[in-house]
Short mmCIF file of C-alpha atoms and ligand atoms in Angstrom, two decimals:
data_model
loop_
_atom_site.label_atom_id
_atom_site.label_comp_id
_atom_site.label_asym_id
_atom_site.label_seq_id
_atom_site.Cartn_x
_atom_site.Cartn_y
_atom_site.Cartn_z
CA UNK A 1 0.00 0.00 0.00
CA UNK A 2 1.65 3.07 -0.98
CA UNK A 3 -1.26 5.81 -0.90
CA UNK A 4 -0.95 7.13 1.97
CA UNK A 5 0.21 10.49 1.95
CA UNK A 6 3.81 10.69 2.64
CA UNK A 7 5.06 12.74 5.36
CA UNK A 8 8.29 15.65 5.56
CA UNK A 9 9.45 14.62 9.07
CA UNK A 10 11.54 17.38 10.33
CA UNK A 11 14.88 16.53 11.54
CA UNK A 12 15.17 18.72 14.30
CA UNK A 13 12.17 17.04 15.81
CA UNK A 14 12.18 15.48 19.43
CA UNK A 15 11.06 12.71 18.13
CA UNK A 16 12.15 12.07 15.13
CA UNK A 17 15.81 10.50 14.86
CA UNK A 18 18.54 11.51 12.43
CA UNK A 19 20.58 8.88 11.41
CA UNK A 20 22.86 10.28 8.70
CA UNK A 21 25.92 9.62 11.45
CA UNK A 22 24.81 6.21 11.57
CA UNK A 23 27.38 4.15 8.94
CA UNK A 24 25.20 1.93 6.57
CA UNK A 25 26.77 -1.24 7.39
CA UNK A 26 25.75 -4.09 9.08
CA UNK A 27 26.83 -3.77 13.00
CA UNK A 28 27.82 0.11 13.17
CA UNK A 29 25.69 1.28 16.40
CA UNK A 30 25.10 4.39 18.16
CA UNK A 31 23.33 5.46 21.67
CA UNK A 32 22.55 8.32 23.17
CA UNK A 33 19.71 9.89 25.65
CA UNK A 34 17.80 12.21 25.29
CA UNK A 35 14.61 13.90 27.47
CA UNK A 36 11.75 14.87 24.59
CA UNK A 37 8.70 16.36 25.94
CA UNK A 38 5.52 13.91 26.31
CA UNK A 39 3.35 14.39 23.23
CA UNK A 40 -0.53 15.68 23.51
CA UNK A 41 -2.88 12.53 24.40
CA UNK A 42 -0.19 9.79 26.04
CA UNK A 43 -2.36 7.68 27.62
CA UNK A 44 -5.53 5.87 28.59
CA UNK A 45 -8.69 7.44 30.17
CA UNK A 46 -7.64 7.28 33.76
CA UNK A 47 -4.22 7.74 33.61
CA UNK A 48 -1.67 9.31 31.14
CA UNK A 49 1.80 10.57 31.09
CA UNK A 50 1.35 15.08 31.06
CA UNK A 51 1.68 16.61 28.00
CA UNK A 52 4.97 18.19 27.57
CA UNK A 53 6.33 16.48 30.60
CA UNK A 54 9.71 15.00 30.57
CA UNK A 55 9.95 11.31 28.62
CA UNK A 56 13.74 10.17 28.99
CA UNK A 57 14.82 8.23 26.54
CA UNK A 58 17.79 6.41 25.89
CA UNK A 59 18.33 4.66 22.79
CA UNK A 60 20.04 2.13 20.70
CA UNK A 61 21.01 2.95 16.91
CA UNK A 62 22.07 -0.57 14.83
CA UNK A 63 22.21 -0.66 11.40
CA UNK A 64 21.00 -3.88 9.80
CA UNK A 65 21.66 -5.21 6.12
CA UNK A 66 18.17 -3.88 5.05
CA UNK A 67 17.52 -0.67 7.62
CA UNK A 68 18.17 0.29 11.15
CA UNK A 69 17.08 -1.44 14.60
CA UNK A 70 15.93 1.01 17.84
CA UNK A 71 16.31 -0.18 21.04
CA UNK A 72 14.61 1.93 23.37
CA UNK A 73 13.59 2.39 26.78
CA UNK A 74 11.22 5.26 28.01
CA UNK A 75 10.51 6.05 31.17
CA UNK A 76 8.21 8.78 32.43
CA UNK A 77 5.59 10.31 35.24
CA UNK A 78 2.39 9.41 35.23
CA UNK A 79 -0.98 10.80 36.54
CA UNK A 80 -4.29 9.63 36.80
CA UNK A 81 -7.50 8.63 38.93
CA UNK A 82 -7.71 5.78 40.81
CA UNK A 83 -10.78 3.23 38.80
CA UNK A 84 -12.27 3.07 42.37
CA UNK A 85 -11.82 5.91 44.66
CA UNK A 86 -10.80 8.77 42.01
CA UNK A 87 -8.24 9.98 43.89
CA UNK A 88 -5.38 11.05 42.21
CA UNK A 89 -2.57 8.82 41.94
CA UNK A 90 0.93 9.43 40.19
CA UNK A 91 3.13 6.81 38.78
CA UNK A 92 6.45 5.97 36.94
CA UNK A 93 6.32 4.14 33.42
CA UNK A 94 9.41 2.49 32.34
CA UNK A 95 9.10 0.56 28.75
CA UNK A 96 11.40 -1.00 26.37
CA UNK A 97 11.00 -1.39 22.82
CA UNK A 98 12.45 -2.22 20.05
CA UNK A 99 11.90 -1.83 15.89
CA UNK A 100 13.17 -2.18 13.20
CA UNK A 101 12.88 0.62 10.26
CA UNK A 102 13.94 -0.14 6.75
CA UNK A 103 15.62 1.60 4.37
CA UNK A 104 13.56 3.26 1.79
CA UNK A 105 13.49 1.12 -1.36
CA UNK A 106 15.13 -2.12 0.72
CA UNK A 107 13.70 -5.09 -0.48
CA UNK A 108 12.39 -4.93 3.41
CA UNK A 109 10.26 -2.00 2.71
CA UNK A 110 8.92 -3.55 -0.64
CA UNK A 111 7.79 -6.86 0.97
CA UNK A 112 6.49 -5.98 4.39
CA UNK A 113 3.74 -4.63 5.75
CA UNK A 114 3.89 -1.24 7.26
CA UNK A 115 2.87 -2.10 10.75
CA UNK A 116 5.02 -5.01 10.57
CA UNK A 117 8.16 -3.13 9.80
CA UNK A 118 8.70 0.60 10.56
CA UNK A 119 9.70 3.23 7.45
CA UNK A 120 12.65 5.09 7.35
CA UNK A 121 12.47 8.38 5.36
CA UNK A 122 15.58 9.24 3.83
CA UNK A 123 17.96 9.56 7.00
CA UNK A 124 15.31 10.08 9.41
CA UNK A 125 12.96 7.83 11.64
CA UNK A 126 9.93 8.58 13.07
CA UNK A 127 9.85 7.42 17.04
CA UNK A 128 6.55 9.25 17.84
CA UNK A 129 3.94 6.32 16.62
CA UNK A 130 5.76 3.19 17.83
CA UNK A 131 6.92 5.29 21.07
CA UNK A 132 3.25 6.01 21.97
CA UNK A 133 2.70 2.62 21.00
CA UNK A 134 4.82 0.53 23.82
CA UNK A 135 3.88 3.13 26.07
CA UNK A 136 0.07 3.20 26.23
CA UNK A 137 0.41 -0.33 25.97
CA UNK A 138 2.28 -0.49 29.42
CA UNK A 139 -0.77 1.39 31.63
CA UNK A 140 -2.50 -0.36 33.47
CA UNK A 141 -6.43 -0.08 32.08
CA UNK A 142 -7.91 0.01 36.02
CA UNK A 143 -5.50 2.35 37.87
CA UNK A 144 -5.81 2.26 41.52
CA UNK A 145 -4.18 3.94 44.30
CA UNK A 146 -3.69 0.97 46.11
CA UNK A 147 -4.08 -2.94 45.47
CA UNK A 148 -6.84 -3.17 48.00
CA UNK A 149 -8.65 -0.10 47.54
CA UNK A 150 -11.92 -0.04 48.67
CA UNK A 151 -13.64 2.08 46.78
CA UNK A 152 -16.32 4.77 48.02
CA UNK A 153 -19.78 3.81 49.72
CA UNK A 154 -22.46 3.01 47.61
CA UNK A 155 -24.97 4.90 49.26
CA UNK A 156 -23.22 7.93 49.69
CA UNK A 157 -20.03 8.00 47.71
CA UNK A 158 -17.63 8.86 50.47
CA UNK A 159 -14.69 7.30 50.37
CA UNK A 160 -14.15 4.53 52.74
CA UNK A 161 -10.81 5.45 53.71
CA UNK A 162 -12.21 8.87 55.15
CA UNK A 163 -15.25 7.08 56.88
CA UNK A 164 -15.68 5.60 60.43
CA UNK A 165 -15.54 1.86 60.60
CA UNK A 166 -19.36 1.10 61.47
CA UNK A 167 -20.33 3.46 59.00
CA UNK A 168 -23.68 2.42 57.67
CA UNK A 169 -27.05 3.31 55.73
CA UNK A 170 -28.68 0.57 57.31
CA UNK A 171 -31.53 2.23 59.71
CA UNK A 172 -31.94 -0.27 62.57
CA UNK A 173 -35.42 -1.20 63.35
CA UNK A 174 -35.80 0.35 66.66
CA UNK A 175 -37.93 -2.78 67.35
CA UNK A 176 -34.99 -4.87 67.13
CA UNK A 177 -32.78 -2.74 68.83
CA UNK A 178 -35.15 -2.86 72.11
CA UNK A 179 -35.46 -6.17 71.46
CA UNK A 180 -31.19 -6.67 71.63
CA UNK A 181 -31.30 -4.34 75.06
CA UNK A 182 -33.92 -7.22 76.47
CA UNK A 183 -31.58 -10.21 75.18
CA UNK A 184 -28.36 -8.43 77.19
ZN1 ZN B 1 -8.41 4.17 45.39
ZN1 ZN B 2 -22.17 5.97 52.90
#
């Protein structure tokens, strides 16, 4: 499939990764780090990593006979709700990935499919989509402060934490409380 519209990445992009120092040859590798800011929408509906907060990356340039393999790990702050209190709860995400990008016109490029096998344009990769990828894939769907959470009262939607012990909507029959007072 080729009719997509192509895009002009821009080199200077956080996320986008130059590789024109990167020798063509099979086993010439580079690393670095590098902090990008977290793009808009990073995450699931309870929890997501801030928008132009602090992703640190550090990668892994190989080149391969037919493109160039990332290694990366991501790690980043996290906030969100807890799924049964919704208080607000802030986490780390730490994620490793890795993919390989081939070279325009490689045999690679002309007999995989795109979501197999990533696209290099020219010199230049794209991180953002396979990045956001690995990362919204690592949060957790139901975020909760903590593993045994209780949650908030049905009746009133306090949170149980902040309520007494024998809290209760129950209204006892005052029938069967006298009743209880004789049995004593
Ligand atoms: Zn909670
Ligand atoms: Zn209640």
């Amino acid at each position: 499939m080729r009719d997509h519209q192509p895009t002009h990445l821009d080199h200077r992009a956080p996320l986008v990764l130059d590789t024109r120092d990167l020798p063509r040859s099979p086993g010439a590798m580079r690393t670095f780090e590098r902090v990008v800011p977290a793009p808009e929408d990073l995450g699931l509906e309870l929890i997501r990593v801030p928008a132009g907060s602090d992703v640190s990356l550090s990668l892994r340039l190989e080149s391969v006979s037919e493109g160039v393999l990332v290694s990366a790990r991501a790690t980043a702050a996290l906030i969100g709700e807890c799924g049964r209190c919704l208080r607000e709860i802030s986490d780390t995400l730490d994620v490793t990935f890795q993919q390989l990008y081939a070279y325009e016109h490689s045999t690679t490029e002309e007999t995989t499919d795109e979501d197999e096998v990533g696209r290099m344009q020219g010199d230049l990769i794209d991180l953002e989509p396979d990045l956001r990828d690995a990362m919204v894939l690592a949060l957790p769907n139901h975020p909760l402060c903590r593993e045994d959470c209780p949650g908030l009262c049905p009746e009133c939607g306090a949170q149980w934490d902040d309520l007494p012990a024998d809290h209760s909507h129950t209204q006892v029959d005052p029938r069967w409380a006298a009743l209880k007072q004789l049995k004593k």
